[in-house]
Amino acid sequence: MERKVVVTGMGVVSPVGSDMNTFWSNLTSGVCGIGHITRFDTSDFAVKIGAEVQGFDPLDYMEKGEIRKSDHNVQMAVGAAVQAVNDSGIEGNFDPERAGVYFGSGIGGIETFENNFEKYLEKGPRFFSPYFIPMMIPNMAAGTIAIRYGMQSSALPAVSACASGTNAIGEALRMIRHGYADVMISGGTEAAVTRSSLGGFVKMQALNMTDDPMRASLPFNLNRGGFVMGEGAGALVLESEEHAKARGAKIYAELSGYGSTCDAYHMTAPDPEAKAGAAAIRNAWIESGSPDPSEVYVNAHGTGTPLNDKSETLALKKVFGDGAYDLAISSTKSMTGHMLGGTGAVEAVASIMAICEGIIPPTIGLDVPDPECDLNYTPNEAVKKDITCALSTSLGFGGHNACIGFRKWTETK
């Protein structure tokens, strides 16, 4: 018998706030977290805009010695996870052998790689840090969180580009649903506002080239021209319904559905027919009970690239037919930029909050809609709407498609 999985804790580190209250207030107020990059000198770069995390101090969550031995992506992951654990009250209330961590990162410690290779080029191989490898590898967020809380069940990363955080949460759902664990900390993280990352994405022509932060991330806009590099982390505490009820936990929502597919089409471009993307969304929707589209919010991948937004719109139409026009949709990347491996987890938090608060966050900057993207993307201002289900989609390089579904929580006997 499949078990229900519920969300009992949430945490977030993002460009629009690094605590739950600030994050949600800024999202629903349409605050843009995009600005000129401050972390390094961008004089020689064609793109100077990014979405850097705001209001985060790793010392609030880690000791100085731990910080020195960890990449920025792990620090943010720990910050989000600690928030979620504290919110849930789960610490000390689980069997270590029945608790695990699935935490995604598309790239891992790229800043660590840059810094160490720079020292190597300047001074030679003796100057590599002894922590270079453990700080760089993308599984270290999951491992560090598991060590902190003594979680001895499976601890894995999901490494599926922009779908990493969503895949991690979906696979954690299956761990609990099928009886392999009772408790999972799951989410995603990325700290890729770095020199090599920015340079590489510029050469791919994936980033918007504007110097105006307010016109940089324009999902579903006719004038969109690429995404904005962001960073951040999101974390959820997931439990079986029985486990959560037995300890009297508050429950935010049910994690109700998951779809994971691959386009098998192209290294970076989405399949223009959106067949596999539609399948991932359909699977999550069906597992969530196939609620009427008028009761569904979709937190779209919505990167603001010419191909993605059209493909995602087509995928929604393939799944919901004419009902797609009844969906409430938005792209919070219009405010946060694209946090790569962290984006699906942060957007999962936004999706749950939309259910709990009955508010659809907006897609800001949507002043000239693309005629080929003709659904309701909640332009510019948040909308109050009671919904019973939220779907959060993530589409990654390599053709990775992931979608997770959340249902409004109602007590069952």
mmCIF file of C-alpha atoms in Angstrom:
data_model
loop_
_atom_site.group_PDB
_atom_site.id
_atom_site.type_symbol
_atom_site.label_atom_id
_atom_site.label_comp_id
_atom_site.label_asym_id
_atom_site.label_seq_id
_atom_site.Cartn_x
_atom_site.Cartn_y
_atom_site.Cartn_z
ATOM 1 C CA MET A 1 0.000 0.000 0.000
ATOM 2 C CA GLU A 2 1.376 3.406 -0.978
ATOM 3 C CA ARG A 3 1.714 5.874 1.876
ATOM 4 C CA LYS A 4 0.776 9.538 1.792
ATOM 5 C CA VAL A 5 3.717 11.929 2.036
ATOM 6 C CA VAL A 6 3.342 15.309 3.723
ATOM 7 C CA VAL A 7 5.428 18.467 4.053
ATOM 8 C CA THR A 8 6.085 19.462 7.667
ATOM 9 C CA GLY A 9 8.925 21.980 7.311
ATOM 10 C CA MET A 10 10.276 24.488 4.785
ATOM 11 C CA GLY A 11 13.363 26.650 4.417
ATOM 12 C CA VAL A 12 14.722 28.963 1.745
ATOM 13 C CA VAL A 13 17.803 30.979 0.797
ATOM 14 C CA SER A 14 17.156 33.154 -2.246
ATOM 15 C CA PRO A 15 17.727 36.426 -4.105
ATOM 16 C CA VAL A 16 14.438 37.778 -2.708
ATOM 17 C CA GLY A 17 15.044 36.754 0.887
ATOM 18 C CA SER A 18 16.670 34.083 3.000
ATOM 19 C CA ASP A 19 13.941 33.389 5.500
ATOM 20 C CA MET A 20 10.396 32.249 4.805
ATOM 21 C CA ASN A 21 8.610 35.463 5.755
ATOM 22 C CA THR A 22 10.838 37.756 3.693
ATOM 23 C CA PHE A 23 10.859 35.376 0.743
ATOM 24 C CA TRP A 24 7.080 35.037 0.540
ATOM 25 C CA SER A 25 6.390 38.716 1.214
ATOM 26 C CA ASN A 26 8.747 39.783 -1.563
ATOM 27 C CA LEU A 27 7.442 37.202 -4.035
ATOM 28 C CA THR A 28 3.835 38.223 -3.571
ATOM 29 C CA SER A 29 4.778 41.919 -3.700
ATOM 30 C CA GLY A 30 6.593 41.482 -7.017
ATOM 31 C CA VAL A 31 10.008 42.458 -5.643
ATOM 32 C CA CYS A 32 12.811 41.815 -8.123
ATOM 33 C CA GLY A 33 15.966 40.223 -6.702
ATOM 34 C CA ILE A 34 18.031 40.812 -9.844
ATOM 35 C CA GLY A 35 20.847 43.354 -9.942
ATOM 36 C CA HIS A 36 24.404 44.012 -11.010
ATOM 37 C CA ILE A 37 26.787 41.263 -9.911
ATOM 38 C CA THR A 38 28.889 42.269 -6.888
ATOM 39 C CA ARG A 39 30.792 39.056 -6.160
ATOM 40 C CA PHE A 40 33.472 39.572 -8.802
ATOM 41 C CA ASP A 41 34.590 42.124 -11.367
ATOM 42 C CA THR A 42 32.400 41.865 -14.471
ATOM 43 C CA SER A 43 34.235 44.533 -16.511
ATOM 44 C CA ASP A 44 35.318 42.031 -19.160
ATOM 45 C CA PHE A 45 32.015 40.136 -19.282
ATOM 46 C CA ALA A 46 29.269 40.761 -21.808
ATOM 47 C CA VAL A 47 26.682 40.096 -19.063
ATOM 48 C CA LYS A 48 26.915 41.955 -15.774
ATOM 49 C CA ILE A 49 23.503 41.097 -14.330
ATOM 50 C CA GLY A 50 22.705 38.300 -11.893
ATOM 51 C CA ALA A 51 20.461 37.342 -8.987
ATOM 52 C CA GLU A 52 22.628 37.051 -5.896
ATOM 53 C CA VAL A 53 21.313 35.734 -2.587
ATOM 54 C CA GLN A 54 20.151 38.408 -0.149
ATOM 55 C CA GLY A 55 20.154 38.360 3.640
ATOM 56 C CA PHE A 56 22.131 35.161 4.144
ATOM 57 C CA ASP A 57 25.002 34.731 6.616
ATOM 58 C CA PRO A 58 26.347 31.166 6.858
ATOM 59 C CA LEU A 59 27.505 31.929 10.410
ATOM 60 C CA ASP A 60 23.838 31.782 11.406
ATOM 61 C CA TYR A 61 23.890 28.068 10.585
ATOM 62 C CA MET A 62 27.484 26.794 10.648
ATOM 63 C CA GLU A 63 30.688 27.181 12.668
ATOM 64 C CA LYS A 64 33.611 29.098 11.156
ATOM 65 C CA GLY A 65 35.608 25.907 10.713
ATOM 66 C CA GLU A 66 32.765 24.257 8.819
ATOM 67 C CA ILE A 67 32.371 27.274 6.562
ATOM 68 C CA ARG A 68 36.065 27.242 5.617
ATOM 69 C CA LYS A 69 35.686 23.610 4.526
ATOM 70 C CA SER A 70 32.517 24.035 2.464
ATOM 71 C CA ASP A 71 31.525 25.615 -0.830
ATOM 72 C CA HIS A 72 28.903 28.353 -0.939
ATOM 73 C CA ASN A 73 26.358 25.904 -2.398
ATOM 74 C CA VAL A 74 26.664 23.664 0.669
ATOM 75 C CA GLN A 75 26.421 26.618 3.040
ATOM 76 C CA MET A 76 23.145 27.699 1.449
ATOM 77 C CA ALA A 77 21.836 24.119 1.478
ATOM 78 C CA VAL A 78 22.593 23.805 5.176
ATOM 79 C CA GLY A 79 20.921 27.169 5.821
ATOM 80 C CA ALA A 80 17.731 26.097 4.057
ATOM 81 C CA ALA A 81 17.776 22.652 5.687
ATOM 82 C CA VAL A 82 18.256 24.047 9.199
ATOM 83 C CA GLN A 83 15.329 26.405 8.663
ATOM 84 C CA ALA A 84 13.168 23.511 7.472
ATOM 85 C CA VAL A 85 14.178 21.205 10.333
ATOM 86 C CA ASN A 86 13.575 23.916 12.935
ATOM 87 C CA ASP A 87 10.223 24.688 11.332
ATOM 88 C CA SER A 88 9.193 21.030 11.423
ATOM 89 C CA GLY A 89 10.387 20.109 14.916
ATOM 90 C CA ILE A 90 11.691 16.838 13.491
ATOM 91 C CA GLU A 91 15.143 16.922 15.116
ATOM 92 C CA GLY A 92 15.418 14.082 17.617
ATOM 93 C CA ASN A 93 12.022 12.723 16.559
ATOM 94 C CA PHE A 94 12.978 10.063 14.022
ATOM 95 C CA ASP A 95 14.701 6.719 13.695
ATOM 96 C CA PRO A 96 18.098 7.513 12.101
ATOM 97 C CA GLU A 97 17.958 4.356 9.990
ATOM 98 C CA ARG A 98 14.570 5.444 8.582
ATOM 99 C CA ALA A 99 15.585 9.013 7.724
ATOM 100 C CA GLY A 100 17.546 10.252 4.725
ATOM 101 C CA VAL A 101 18.532 13.212 2.572
ATOM 102 C CA TYR A 102 18.040 13.762 -1.158
ATOM 103 C CA PHE A 103 19.479 17.120 -2.186
ATOM 104 C CA GLY A 104 20.146 18.223 -5.742
ATOM 105 C CA SER A 105 22.821 20.392 -7.328
ATOM 106 C CA GLY A 106 23.379 20.746 -11.032
ATOM 107 C CA ILE A 107 27.011 21.887 -10.820
ATOM 108 C CA GLY A 108 28.260 21.571 -7.239
ATOM 109 C CA GLY A 109 31.257 23.531 -5.999
ATOM 110 C CA ILE A 110 32.194 25.482 -9.119
ATOM 111 C CA GLU A 111 33.482 28.450 -7.082
ATOM 112 C CA THR A 112 35.781 26.094 -5.189
ATOM 113 C CA PHE A 113 37.028 24.697 -8.497
ATOM 114 C CA GLU A 114 37.746 28.189 -9.844
ATOM 115 C CA ASN A 115 39.586 29.348 -6.742
ATOM 116 C CA ASN A 116 41.762 26.248 -6.480
ATOM 117 C CA PHE A 117 42.635 26.126 -10.156
ATOM 118 C CA GLU A 118 43.594 29.794 -10.027
ATOM 119 C CA LYS A 119 46.025 29.014 -7.190
ATOM 120 C CA TYR A 120 47.392 26.092 -9.193
ATOM 121 C CA LEU A 121 48.061 28.279 -12.239
ATOM 122 C CA GLU A 122 49.746 30.936 -10.097
ATOM 123 C CA LYS A 123 51.733 28.789 -7.650
ATOM 124 C CA GLY A 124 51.667 25.159 -8.761
ATOM 125 C CA PRO A 125 50.028 21.920 -7.604
ATOM 126 C CA ARG A 126 51.269 22.094 -3.991
ATOM 127 C CA PHE A 127 48.736 24.863 -3.360
ATOM 128 C CA PHE A 128 45.579 22.858 -3.951
ATOM 129 C CA SER A 129 43.473 22.838 -0.793
ATOM 130 C CA PRO A 130 43.212 19.466 0.958
ATOM 131 C CA TYR A 131 39.471 20.148 0.977
ATOM 132 C CA PHE A 132 39.332 20.845 -2.767
ATOM 133 C CA ILE A 133 37.616 17.601 -3.735
ATOM 134 C CA PRO A 134 35.044 17.315 -0.915
ATOM 135 C CA MET A 135 34.182 21.003 -1.350
ATOM 136 C CA MET A 136 33.702 20.585 -5.103
ATOM 137 C CA ILE A 137 31.707 17.381 -5.544
ATOM 138 C CA PRO A 138 27.928 17.859 -5.968
ATOM 139 C CA ASN A 139 26.885 15.216 -3.420
ATOM 140 C CA MET A 140 28.315 17.162 -0.509
ATOM 141 C CA ALA A 141 25.161 19.126 0.304
ATOM 142 C CA ALA A 142 23.267 15.873 0.871
ATOM 143 C CA GLY A 143 26.166 14.377 2.806
ATOM 144 C CA THR A 144 26.690 17.410 5.025
ATOM 145 C CA ILE A 145 23.001 17.630 5.959
ATOM 146 C CA ALA A 146 22.864 13.894 6.697
ATOM 147 C CA ILE A 147 25.944 14.163 8.941
ATOM 148 C CA ARG A 148 24.502 17.138 10.798
ATOM 149 C CA TYR A 149 21.281 15.332 11.680
ATOM 150 C CA GLY A 150 22.541 11.742 11.848
ATOM 151 C CA MET A 151 20.299 10.515 9.038
ATOM 152 C CA GLN A 152 21.535 7.073 8.079
ATOM 153 C CA SER A 153 19.138 6.018 5.344
ATOM 154 C CA SER A 154 19.899 6.912 1.732
ATOM 155 C CA ALA A 155 21.645 10.263 1.192
ATOM 156 C CA LEU A 156 21.986 11.153 -2.479
ATOM 157 C CA PRO A 157 22.237 14.118 -4.816
ATOM 158 C CA ALA A 158 20.098 14.534 -7.879
ATOM 159 C CA VAL A 159 22.277 15.906 -10.671
ATOM 160 C CA SER A 160 19.974 16.705 -13.570
ATOM 161 C CA ALA A 161 20.844 20.294 -14.442
ATOM 162 C CA CYS A 162 17.928 22.689 -13.851
ATOM 163 C CA ALA A 163 15.666 19.803 -12.794
ATOM 164 C CA SER A 164 17.966 18.701 -9.947
ATOM 165 C CA GLY A 165 15.991 20.137 -7.021
ATOM 166 C CA THR A 166 12.665 18.913 -8.375
ATOM 167 C CA ASN A 167 14.040 15.441 -9.096
ATOM 168 C CA ALA A 168 15.469 15.249 -5.573
ATOM 169 C CA ILE A 169 12.084 16.020 -4.040
ATOM 170 C CA GLY A 170 10.296 13.613 -6.368
ATOM 171 C CA GLU A 171 12.664 10.760 -5.609
ATOM 172 C CA ALA A 172 12.356 11.481 -1.878
ATOM 173 C CA LEU A 173 8.583 11.180 -2.319
ATOM 174 C CA ARG A 174 9.069 7.696 -3.703
ATOM 175 C CA MET A 175 11.405 6.726 -0.844
ATOM 176 C CA ILE A 176 8.678 7.429 1.692
ATOM 177 C CA ARG A 177 5.699 6.419 -0.444
ATOM 178 C CA HIS A 178 7.110 2.933 -1.030
ATOM 179 C CA GLY A 179 8.240 2.348 2.540
ATOM 180 C CA TYR A 180 12.022 2.798 2.384
ATOM 181 C CA ALA A 181 12.042 5.788 4.760
ATOM 182 C CA ASP A 182 9.752 7.658 7.126
ATOM 183 C CA VAL A 183 11.487 11.046 6.999
ATOM 184 C CA MET A 184 13.460 12.804 4.267
ATOM 185 C CA ILE A 185 15.094 16.220 4.026
ATOM 186 C CA SER A 186 14.988 17.125 0.359
ATOM 187 C CA GLY A 187 15.666 20.079 -1.894
ATOM 188 C CA GLY A 188 18.273 21.653 -4.098
ATOM 189 C CA THR A 189 21.052 24.217 -4.116
ATOM 190 C CA GLU A 190 23.307 26.093 -6.514
ATOM 191 C CA ALA A 191 26.013 28.756 -6.197
ATOM 192 C CA ALA A 192 26.901 29.392 -9.823
ATOM 193 C CA VAL A 193 27.115 33.183 -9.960
ATOM 194 C CA THR A 194 30.809 32.760 -10.732
ATOM 195 C CA ARG A 195 33.254 33.782 -13.448
ATOM 196 C CA SER A 196 33.425 30.499 -15.331
ATOM 197 C CA SER A 197 29.715 29.815 -15.065
ATOM 198 C CA LEU A 198 28.791 33.270 -16.317
ATOM 199 C CA GLY A 199 31.359 33.075 -19.103
ATOM 200 C CA GLY A 200 30.157 29.661 -20.222
ATOM 201 C CA PHE A 201 26.493 30.584 -20.326
ATOM 202 C CA VAL A 202 27.325 33.791 -22.202
ATOM 203 C CA LYS A 203 29.101 31.771 -24.894
ATOM 204 C CA MET A 204 26.031 29.535 -25.140
ATOM 205 C CA GLN A 205 23.941 32.653 -25.760
ATOM 206 C CA ALA A 206 21.608 31.505 -22.990
ATOM 207 C CA LEU A 207 21.640 34.699 -20.887
ATOM 208 C CA ASN A 208 19.798 37.957 -21.402
ATOM 209 C CA MET A 209 22.347 40.580 -22.473
ATOM 210 C CA THR A 210 20.578 43.646 -21.076
ATOM 211 C CA ASP A 211 22.148 45.906 -18.460
ATOM 212 C CA ASP A 212 18.733 46.731 -16.970
ATOM 213 C CA PRO A 213 17.916 44.420 -14.028
ATOM 214 C CA MET A 214 14.187 45.084 -14.370
ATOM 215 C CA ARG A 215 14.207 43.944 -18.014
ATOM 216 C CA ALA A 216 16.540 40.994 -17.588
ATOM 217 C CA SER A 217 14.177 38.118 -16.721
ATOM 218 C CA LEU A 218 11.052 38.295 -18.882
ATOM 219 C CA PRO A 219 9.283 34.915 -18.947
ATOM 220 C CA PHE A 220 6.540 34.589 -21.578
ATOM 221 C CA ASN A 221 7.231 38.136 -22.795
ATOM 222 C CA LEU A 222 7.559 38.707 -26.533
ATOM 223 C CA ASN A 223 10.768 40.651 -25.789
ATOM 224 C CA ARG A 224 12.426 37.931 -23.698
ATOM 225 C CA GLY A 225 16.033 37.249 -24.564
ATOM 226 C CA GLY A 226 17.438 34.636 -22.200
ATOM 227 C CA PHE A 227 17.587 33.811 -18.515
ATOM 228 C CA VAL A 228 19.350 35.476 -15.581
ATOM 229 C CA MET A 229 21.946 33.548 -13.580
ATOM 230 C CA GLY A 230 20.769 33.159 -10.001
ATOM 231 C CA GLU A 231 21.714 31.246 -6.874
ATOM 232 C CA GLY A 232 19.889 29.842 -3.890
ATOM 233 C CA ALA A 233 18.629 26.805 -2.021
ATOM 234 C CA GLY A 234 15.324 25.405 -0.862
ATOM 235 C CA ALA A 235 14.568 22.571 1.537
ATOM 236 C CA LEU A 236 11.540 20.555 2.600
ATOM 237 C CA VAL A 237 11.063 18.147 5.475
ATOM 238 C CA LEU A 238 8.964 15.260 4.185
ATOM 239 C CA GLU A 239 7.317 12.604 6.324
ATOM 240 C CA SER A 240 4.851 9.803 5.933
ATOM 241 C CA GLU A 241 1.404 10.859 7.067
ATOM 242 C CA GLU A 242 1.529 8.315 9.888
ATOM 243 C CA HIS A 243 4.893 9.547 11.162
ATOM 244 C CA ALA A 244 3.836 13.191 11.100
ATOM 245 C CA LYS A 245 0.535 12.536 12.862
ATOM 246 C CA ALA A 246 2.141 10.329 15.502
ATOM 247 C CA ARG A 247 4.335 13.205 16.665
ATOM 248 C CA GLY A 248 1.648 15.860 16.292
ATOM 249 C CA ALA A 249 3.415 17.765 13.519
ATOM 250 C CA LYS A 250 1.831 20.641 11.648
ATOM 251 C CA ILE A 251 1.284 19.760 8.000
ATOM 252 C CA TYR A 252 1.573 22.322 5.209
ATOM 253 C CA ALA A 253 0.516 20.187 2.247
ATOM 254 C CA GLU A 254 0.600 16.720 0.774
ATOM 255 C CA LEU A 255 3.410 15.980 -1.688
ATOM 256 C CA SER A 256 1.062 14.151 -3.999
ATOM 257 C CA GLY A 257 2.617 13.566 -7.407
ATOM 258 C CA TYR A 258 5.802 13.274 -9.443
ATOM 259 C CA GLY A 259 6.692 12.924 -13.086
ATOM 260 C CA SER A 260 10.189 12.493 -14.505
ATOM 261 C CA THR A 261 10.968 12.059 -18.213
ATOM 262 C CA CYS A 262 13.615 12.836 -20.800
ATOM 263 C CA ASP A 263 13.172 14.520 -24.185
ATOM 264 C CA ALA A 264 15.963 12.389 -25.688
ATOM 265 C CA TYR A 265 16.166 15.143 -28.269
ATOM 266 C CA HIS A 266 19.043 17.631 -27.852
ATOM 267 C CA MET A 267 21.830 18.567 -25.434
ATOM 268 C CA THR A 268 20.369 21.975 -24.542
ATOM 269 C CA ALA A 269 17.251 22.744 -26.606
ATOM 270 C CA PRO A 270 13.831 21.505 -25.505
ATOM 271 C CA ASP A 271 11.846 19.269 -27.840
ATOM 272 C CA PRO A 272 9.619 21.680 -29.793
ATOM 273 C CA GLU A 273 6.832 19.071 -29.668
ATOM 274 C CA ALA A 274 7.055 19.002 -25.834
ATOM 275 C CA LYS A 275 5.976 15.357 -25.729
ATOM 276 C CA ALA A 276 8.127 14.223 -22.801
ATOM 277 C CA GLY A 277 7.674 17.489 -20.927
ATOM 278 C CA ALA A 278 3.923 17.037 -21.175
ATOM 279 C CA ALA A 279 4.251 13.459 -19.918
ATOM 280 C CA ALA A 280 6.097 14.583 -16.777
ATOM 281 C CA ILE A 281 3.415 17.186 -16.018
ATOM 282 C CA ARG A 282 0.609 14.733 -16.779
ATOM 283 C CA ASN A 283 2.064 12.096 -14.453
ATOM 284 C CA ALA A 284 2.349 14.532 -11.541
ATOM 285 C CA TRP A 285 -1.183 15.811 -12.170
ATOM 286 C CA ILE A 286 -2.694 12.317 -12.370
ATOM 287 C CA GLU A 287 -0.887 11.161 -9.214
ATOM 288 C CA SER A 288 -2.301 14.285 -7.540
ATOM 289 C CA GLY A 289 -5.836 13.157 -8.350
ATOM 290 C CA SER A 290 -6.329 15.012 -11.665
ATOM 291 C CA PRO A 291 -7.971 18.079 -10.089
ATOM 292 C CA ASP A 292 -9.883 20.461 -12.334
ATOM 293 C CA PRO A 293 -7.514 22.954 -14.015
ATOM 294 C CA SER A 294 -9.419 25.844 -12.423
ATOM 295 C CA GLU A 295 -8.163 24.567 -9.046
ATOM 296 C CA VAL A 296 -4.513 24.217 -10.136
ATOM 297 C CA TYR A 297 -1.564 26.598 -9.858
ATOM 298 C CA VAL A 298 1.477 25.916 -12.043
ATOM 299 C CA ASN A 299 4.807 27.336 -10.970
ATOM 300 C CA ALA A 300 6.287 27.227 -14.456
ATOM 301 C CA HIS A 301 9.914 26.650 -15.314
ATOM 302 C CA GLY A 302 9.507 29.900 -17.268
ATOM 303 C CA THR A 303 13.143 30.804 -17.870
ATOM 304 C CA GLY A 304 12.584 33.636 -20.336
ATOM 305 C CA THR A 305 14.432 31.899 -23.164
ATOM 306 C CA PRO A 306 12.690 31.942 -26.547
ATOM 307 C CA LEU A 307 12.452 28.155 -26.881
ATOM 308 C CA ASN A 308 11.639 27.106 -23.307
ATOM 309 C CA ASP A 309 8.601 29.313 -22.792
ATOM 310 C CA LYS A 310 6.918 28.212 -26.029
ATOM 311 C CA SER A 311 7.677 24.553 -25.362
ATOM 312 C CA GLU A 312 6.358 24.717 -21.809
ATOM 313 C CA THR A 313 3.189 26.465 -22.936
ATOM 314 C CA LEU A 314 2.640 23.721 -25.506
ATOM 315 C CA ALA A 315 3.236 21.032 -22.872
ATOM 316 C CA LEU A 316 0.530 22.521 -20.636
ATOM 317 C CA LYS A 317 -1.901 22.626 -23.540
ATOM 318 C CA LYS A 318 -1.174 18.990 -24.373
ATOM 319 C CA VAL A 319 -1.925 17.931 -20.800
ATOM 320 C CA PHE A 320 -4.948 20.112 -20.025
ATOM 321 C CA GLY A 321 -6.417 20.845 -23.460
ATOM 322 C CA ASP A 322 -8.758 23.829 -23.373
ATOM 323 C CA GLY A 323 -8.536 23.607 -19.579
ATOM 324 C CA ALA A 324 -5.020 25.046 -19.829
ATOM 325 C CA TYR A 325 -6.655 28.467 -20.108
ATOM 326 C CA ASP A 326 -8.188 27.943 -16.660
ATOM 327 C CA LEU A 327 -4.828 27.308 -14.977
ATOM 328 C CA ALA A 328 -3.229 29.940 -12.754
ATOM 329 C CA ILE A 329 0.407 30.049 -13.907
ATOM 330 C CA SER A 330 3.418 32.155 -12.994
ATOM 331 C CA SER A 331 7.174 32.171 -13.296
ATOM 332 C CA THR A 332 8.825 33.306 -10.086
ATOM 333 C CA LYS A 333 12.108 33.364 -12.030
ATOM 334 C CA SER A 334 10.972 36.806 -13.157
ATOM 335 C CA MET A 335 11.987 37.846 -9.610
ATOM 336 C CA THR A 336 14.602 35.287 -8.520
ATOM 337 C CA GLY A 337 16.428 34.617 -11.756
ATOM 338 C CA HIS A 338 17.310 31.020 -12.562
ATOM 339 C CA MET A 339 18.886 29.230 -9.595
ATOM 340 C CA LEU A 340 19.745 26.143 -11.680
ATOM 341 C CA GLY A 341 19.888 23.114 -9.353
ATOM 342 C CA GLY A 342 18.315 25.113 -6.542
ATOM 343 C CA THR A 343 15.455 26.542 -8.532
ATOM 344 C CA GLY A 344 13.057 23.587 -8.356
ATOM 345 C CA ALA A 345 13.314 23.401 -4.582
ATOM 346 C CA VAL A 346 12.808 27.136 -4.045
ATOM 347 C CA GLU A 347 9.850 27.023 -6.435
ATOM 348 C CA ALA A 348 8.425 24.047 -4.544
ATOM 349 C CA VAL A 349 8.392 26.236 -1.435
ATOM 350 C CA ALA A 350 6.604 28.981 -3.409
ATOM 351 C CA SER A 351 4.075 26.439 -4.681
ATOM 352 C CA ILE A 352 3.260 25.191 -1.184
ATOM 353 C CA MET A 353 2.878 28.737 0.086
ATOM 354 C CA ALA A 354 0.489 29.495 -2.782
ATOM 355 C CA ILE A 355 -1.728 26.630 -1.608
ATOM 356 C CA CYS A 356 -1.519 27.581 2.063
ATOM 357 C CA GLU A 357 -2.095 31.323 1.581
ATOM 358 C CA GLY A 358 -4.402 31.291 -1.443
ATOM 359 C CA ILE A 359 -2.172 33.733 -3.308
ATOM 360 C CA ILE A 360 -0.684 33.266 -6.784
ATOM 361 C CA PRO A 361 2.673 35.084 -7.058
ATOM 362 C CA PRO A 362 3.057 37.165 -10.216
ATOM 363 C CA THR A 363 5.188 37.000 -13.328
ATOM 364 C CA ILE A 364 6.641 40.498 -13.201
ATOM 365 C CA GLY A 365 7.734 42.374 -16.325
ATOM 366 C CA LEU A 366 5.039 40.755 -18.443
ATOM 367 C CA ASP A 367 3.960 43.861 -20.353
ATOM 368 C CA VAL A 368 4.131 42.510 -23.938
ATOM 369 C CA PRO A 369 2.784 38.925 -23.951
ATOM 370 C CA ASP A 370 4.071 36.579 -26.637
ATOM 371 C CA PRO A 371 1.061 35.565 -28.801
ATOM 372 C CA GLU A 372 2.426 32.001 -28.796
ATOM 373 C CA CYS A 373 2.382 32.061 -24.970
ATOM 374 C CA ASP A 374 -1.291 32.857 -24.485
ATOM 375 C CA LEU A 375 -2.165 31.290 -21.122
ATOM 376 C CA ASN A 376 -2.825 33.043 -17.802
ATOM 377 C CA TYR A 377 0.669 33.776 -16.467
ATOM 378 C CA THR A 378 -0.534 36.112 -13.661
ATOM 379 C CA PRO A 379 1.052 39.233 -15.130
ATOM 380 C CA ASN A 380 2.733 41.774 -12.848
ATOM 381 C CA GLU A 381 0.568 41.506 -9.727
ATOM 382 C CA ALA A 382 -0.245 38.679 -7.337
ATOM 383 C CA VAL A 383 -3.802 37.326 -7.385
ATOM 384 C CA LYS A 384 -5.828 35.891 -4.541
ATOM 385 C CA LYS A 385 -7.210 32.491 -5.495
ATOM 386 C CA ASP A 386 -8.107 29.377 -3.553
ATOM 387 C CA ILE A 387 -6.421 26.377 -5.137
ATOM 388 C CA THR A 388 -6.374 22.716 -4.204
ATOM 389 C CA CYS A 389 -3.272 21.690 -6.159
ATOM 390 C CA ALA A 390 0.064 23.157 -7.261
ATOM 391 C CA LEU A 391 2.370 21.744 -9.911
ATOM 392 C CA SER A 392 6.001 22.853 -10.067
ATOM 393 C CA THR A 393 7.855 22.152 -13.301
ATOM 394 C CA SER A 394 11.579 22.055 -14.028
ATOM 395 C CA LEU A 395 13.209 21.437 -17.404
ATOM 396 C CA GLY A 396 16.957 20.854 -17.590
ATOM 397 C CA PHE A 397 19.792 20.613 -20.095
ATOM 398 C CA GLY A 398 20.069 17.061 -21.370
ATOM 399 C CA GLY A 399 16.311 16.962 -21.848
ATOM 400 C CA HIS A 400 15.515 16.318 -18.182
ATOM 401 C CA ASN A 401 11.877 17.065 -17.325
ATOM 402 C CA ALA A 402 10.540 16.927 -13.774
ATOM 403 C CA CYS A 403 7.258 17.962 -12.210
ATOM 404 C CA ILE A 404 6.053 17.607 -8.630
ATOM 405 C CA GLY A 405 2.504 18.048 -7.370
ATOM 406 C CA PHE A 406 1.228 19.295 -4.016
ATOM 407 C CA ARG A 407 -2.317 19.009 -2.653
ATOM 408 C CA LYS A 408 -4.047 21.176 -0.092
ATOM 409 C CA TRP A 409 -3.958 19.303 3.196
ATOM 410 C CA THR A 410 -7.200 18.101 4.660
ATOM 411 C CA GLU A 411 -7.315 15.938 7.772
ATOM 412 C CA THR A 412 -8.163 12.262 7.241
ATOM 413 C CA LYS A 413 -9.352 9.853 9.909
#
